PDB file of C-alpha atoms in Angstrom:
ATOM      1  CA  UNK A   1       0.000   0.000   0.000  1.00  0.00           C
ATOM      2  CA  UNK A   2       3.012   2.662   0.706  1.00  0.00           C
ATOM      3  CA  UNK A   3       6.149   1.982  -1.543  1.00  0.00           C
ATOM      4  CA  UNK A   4       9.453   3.565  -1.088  1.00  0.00           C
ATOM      5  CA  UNK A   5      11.705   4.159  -3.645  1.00  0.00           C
ATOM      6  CA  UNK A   6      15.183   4.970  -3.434  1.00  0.00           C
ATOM      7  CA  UNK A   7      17.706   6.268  -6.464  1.00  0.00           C
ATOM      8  CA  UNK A   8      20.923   8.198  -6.497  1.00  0.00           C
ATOM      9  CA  UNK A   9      23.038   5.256  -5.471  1.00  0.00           C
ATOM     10  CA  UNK A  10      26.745   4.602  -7.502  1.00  0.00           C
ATOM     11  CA  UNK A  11      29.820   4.619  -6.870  1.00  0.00           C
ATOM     12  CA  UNK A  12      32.301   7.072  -6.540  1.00  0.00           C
ATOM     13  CA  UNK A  13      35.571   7.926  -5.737  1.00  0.00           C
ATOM     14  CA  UNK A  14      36.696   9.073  -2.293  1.00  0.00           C
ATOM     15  CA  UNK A  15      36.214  12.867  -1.750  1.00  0.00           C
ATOM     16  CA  UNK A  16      33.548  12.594  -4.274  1.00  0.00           C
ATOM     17  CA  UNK A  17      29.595  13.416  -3.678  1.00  0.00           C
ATOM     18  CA  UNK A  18      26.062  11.513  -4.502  1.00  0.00           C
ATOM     19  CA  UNK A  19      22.743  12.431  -3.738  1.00  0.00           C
ATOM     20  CA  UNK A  20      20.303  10.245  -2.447  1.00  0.00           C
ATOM     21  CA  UNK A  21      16.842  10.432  -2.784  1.00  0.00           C
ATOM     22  CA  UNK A  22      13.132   8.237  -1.299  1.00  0.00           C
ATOM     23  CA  UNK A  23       9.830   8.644  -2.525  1.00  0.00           C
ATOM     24  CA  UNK A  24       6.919   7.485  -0.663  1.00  0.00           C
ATOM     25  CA  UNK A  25       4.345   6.640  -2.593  1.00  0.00           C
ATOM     26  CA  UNK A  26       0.189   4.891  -1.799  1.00  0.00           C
ATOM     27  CA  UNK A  27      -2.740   6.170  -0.125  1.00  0.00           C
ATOM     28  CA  UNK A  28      -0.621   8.088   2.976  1.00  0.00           C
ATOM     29  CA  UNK A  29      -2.612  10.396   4.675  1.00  0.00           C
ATOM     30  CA  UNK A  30       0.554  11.628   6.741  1.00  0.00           C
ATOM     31  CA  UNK A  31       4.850  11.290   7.474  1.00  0.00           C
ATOM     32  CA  UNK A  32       6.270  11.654  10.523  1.00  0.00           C
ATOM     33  CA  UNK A  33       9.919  10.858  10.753  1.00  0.00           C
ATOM     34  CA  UNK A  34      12.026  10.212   7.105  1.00  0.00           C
ATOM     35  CA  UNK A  35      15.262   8.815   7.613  1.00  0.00           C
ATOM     36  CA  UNK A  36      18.330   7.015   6.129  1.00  0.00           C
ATOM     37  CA  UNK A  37      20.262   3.809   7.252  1.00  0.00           C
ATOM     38  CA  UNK A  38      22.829   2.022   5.824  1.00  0.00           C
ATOM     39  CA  UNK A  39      24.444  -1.472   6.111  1.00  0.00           C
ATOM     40  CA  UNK A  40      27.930  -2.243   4.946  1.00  0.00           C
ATOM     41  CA  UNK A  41      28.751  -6.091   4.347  1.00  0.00           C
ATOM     42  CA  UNK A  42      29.360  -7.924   7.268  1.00  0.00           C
ATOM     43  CA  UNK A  43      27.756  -5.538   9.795  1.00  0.00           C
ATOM     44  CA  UNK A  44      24.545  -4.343  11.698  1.00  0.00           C
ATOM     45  CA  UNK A  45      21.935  -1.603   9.626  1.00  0.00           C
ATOM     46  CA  UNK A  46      22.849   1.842  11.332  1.00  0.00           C
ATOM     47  CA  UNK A  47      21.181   5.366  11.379  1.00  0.00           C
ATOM     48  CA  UNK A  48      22.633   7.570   9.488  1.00  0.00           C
ATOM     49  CA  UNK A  49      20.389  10.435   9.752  1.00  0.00           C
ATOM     50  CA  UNK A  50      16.666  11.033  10.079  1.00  0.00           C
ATOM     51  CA  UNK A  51      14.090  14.521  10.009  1.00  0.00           C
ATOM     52  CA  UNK A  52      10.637  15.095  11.160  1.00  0.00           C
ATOM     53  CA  UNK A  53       8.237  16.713   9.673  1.00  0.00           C
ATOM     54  CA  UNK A  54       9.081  19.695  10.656  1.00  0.00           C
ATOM     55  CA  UNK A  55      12.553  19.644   9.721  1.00  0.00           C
ATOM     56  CA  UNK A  56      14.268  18.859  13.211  1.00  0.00           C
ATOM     57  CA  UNK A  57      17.440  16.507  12.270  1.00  0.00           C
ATOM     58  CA  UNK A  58      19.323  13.942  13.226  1.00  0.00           C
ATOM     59  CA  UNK A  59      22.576  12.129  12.091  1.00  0.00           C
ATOM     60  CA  UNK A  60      25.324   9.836  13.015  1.00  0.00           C
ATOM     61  CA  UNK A  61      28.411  11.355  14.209  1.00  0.00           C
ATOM     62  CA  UNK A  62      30.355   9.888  11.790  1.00  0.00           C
ATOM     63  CA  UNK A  63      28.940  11.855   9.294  1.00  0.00           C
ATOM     64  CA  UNK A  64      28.308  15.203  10.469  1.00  0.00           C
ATOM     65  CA  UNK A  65      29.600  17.972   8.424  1.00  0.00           C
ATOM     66  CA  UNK A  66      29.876  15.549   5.388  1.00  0.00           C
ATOM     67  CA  UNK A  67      26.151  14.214   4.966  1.00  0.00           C
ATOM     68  CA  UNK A  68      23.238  16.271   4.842  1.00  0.00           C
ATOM     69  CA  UNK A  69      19.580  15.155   5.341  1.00  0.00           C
ATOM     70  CA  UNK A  70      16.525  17.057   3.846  1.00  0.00           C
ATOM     71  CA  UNK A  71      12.980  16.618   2.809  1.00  0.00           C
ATOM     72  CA  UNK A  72      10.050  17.572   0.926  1.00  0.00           C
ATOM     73  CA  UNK A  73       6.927  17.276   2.577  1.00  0.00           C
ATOM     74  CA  UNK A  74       4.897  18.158  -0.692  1.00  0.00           C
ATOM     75  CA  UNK A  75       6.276  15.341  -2.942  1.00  0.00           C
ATOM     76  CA  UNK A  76       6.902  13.106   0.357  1.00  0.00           C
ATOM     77  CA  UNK A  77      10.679  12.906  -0.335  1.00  0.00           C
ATOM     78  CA  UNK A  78      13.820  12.972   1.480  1.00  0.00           C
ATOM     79  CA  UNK A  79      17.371  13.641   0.489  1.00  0.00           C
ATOM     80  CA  UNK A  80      20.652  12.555   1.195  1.00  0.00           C
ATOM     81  CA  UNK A  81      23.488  14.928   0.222  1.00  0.00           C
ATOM     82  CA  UNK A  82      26.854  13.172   0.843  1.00  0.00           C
ATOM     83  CA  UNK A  83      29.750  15.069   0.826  1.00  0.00           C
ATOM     84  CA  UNK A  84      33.595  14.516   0.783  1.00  0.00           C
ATOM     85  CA  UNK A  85      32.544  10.577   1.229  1.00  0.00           C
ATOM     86  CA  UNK A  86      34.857   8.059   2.632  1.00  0.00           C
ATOM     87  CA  UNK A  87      35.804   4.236   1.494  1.00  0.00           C
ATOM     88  CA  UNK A  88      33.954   3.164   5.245  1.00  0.00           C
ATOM     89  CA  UNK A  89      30.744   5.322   3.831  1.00  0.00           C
ATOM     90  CA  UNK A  90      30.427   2.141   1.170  1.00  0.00           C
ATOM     91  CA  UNK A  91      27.036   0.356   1.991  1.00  0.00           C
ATOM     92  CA  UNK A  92      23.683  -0.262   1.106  1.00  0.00           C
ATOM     93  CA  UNK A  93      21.337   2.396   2.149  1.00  0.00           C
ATOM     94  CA  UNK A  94      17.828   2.443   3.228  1.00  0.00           C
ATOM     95  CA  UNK A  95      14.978   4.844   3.655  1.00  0.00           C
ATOM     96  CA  UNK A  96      12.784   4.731   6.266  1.00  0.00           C
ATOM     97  CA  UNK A  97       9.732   6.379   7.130  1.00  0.00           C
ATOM     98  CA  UNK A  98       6.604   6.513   9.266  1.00  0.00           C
ATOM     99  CA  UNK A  99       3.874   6.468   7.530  1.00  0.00           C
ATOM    100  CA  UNK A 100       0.130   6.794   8.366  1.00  0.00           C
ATOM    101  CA  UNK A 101      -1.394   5.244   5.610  1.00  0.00           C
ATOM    102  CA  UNK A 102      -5.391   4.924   4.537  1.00  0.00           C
ATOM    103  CA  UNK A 103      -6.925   1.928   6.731  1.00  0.00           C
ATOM    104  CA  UNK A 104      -3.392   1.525   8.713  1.00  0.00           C
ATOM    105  CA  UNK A 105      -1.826   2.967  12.097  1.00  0.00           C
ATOM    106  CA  UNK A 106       1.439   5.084  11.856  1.00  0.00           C
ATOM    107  CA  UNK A 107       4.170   2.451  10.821  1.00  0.00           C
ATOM    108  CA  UNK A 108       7.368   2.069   9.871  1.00  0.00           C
ATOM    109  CA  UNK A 109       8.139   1.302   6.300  1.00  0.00           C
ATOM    110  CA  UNK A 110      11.494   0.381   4.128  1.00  0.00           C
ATOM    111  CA  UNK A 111      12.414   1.022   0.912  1.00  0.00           C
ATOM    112  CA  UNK A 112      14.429  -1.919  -1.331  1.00  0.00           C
ATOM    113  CA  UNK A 113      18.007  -0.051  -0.619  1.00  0.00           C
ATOM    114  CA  UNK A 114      20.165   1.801  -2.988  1.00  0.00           C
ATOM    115  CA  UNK A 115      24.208   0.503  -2.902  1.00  0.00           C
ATOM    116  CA  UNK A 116      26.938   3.332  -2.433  1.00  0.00           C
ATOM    117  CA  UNK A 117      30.441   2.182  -3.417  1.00  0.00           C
ATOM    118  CA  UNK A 118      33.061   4.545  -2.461  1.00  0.00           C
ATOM    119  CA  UNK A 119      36.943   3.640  -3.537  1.00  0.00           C
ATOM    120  CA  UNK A 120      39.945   5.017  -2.313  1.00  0.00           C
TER     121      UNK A 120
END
């Protein structure tokens, strides 16, 4: 009923820049909390940064300064600006967002992942 759907994803040298973006798409009435996470091989998923609705933000402290988090609440998007990115930045990464959706409670939902591939 709500899809999300990431793009942006590639690889890229180190010191280099992408831009990720998430769609939600369906019958969603509202969106609380957007967010990104990402999960190199081998390890857990982590937060990498998230925003409300209102545009209060949060991110992982290993990338502050470099990765910047935004959002549309019009066309239900967020962004990922990555900056100045690192070979440990390489992962798989996820949007996330809670979503209150015709007929459902507020609930988390997970886009398909978009792979970032930084080499040094």
């Amino acid at each position: 009923q709500v899809q999300l759907v990431e793009s942006g994803g590639g690889m890229v040298q180190a010191g280099g820049s992408l831009r990720l973006s998430c769609t939600a798409s369906g019958r969603i009435l509202n969106i609380r909390t957007m967010g990104w996470y990402r999960q190199a091989p081998g390890k857990q998923r982590e937060l990498v940064a998230t925003i409300t609705s209102a545009g209060t933000t949060n991110c992982a402290d290993s990338v502050k300064g470099r990765f910047t988090i935004s959002r549309d609440n019009g066309k239900n998007t967020v962004y990922l600006q990555m900056n100045s990115l690192k070979p440990d930045d390489t992962a798989d990464y996820y949007c996330n967002a809670d979503v209150l959706a015709v007929a459902n409670p507020f609930r988390d939902y997970w886009g398909r992942g978009t792979q970032v591939t930084v080499s040094s």
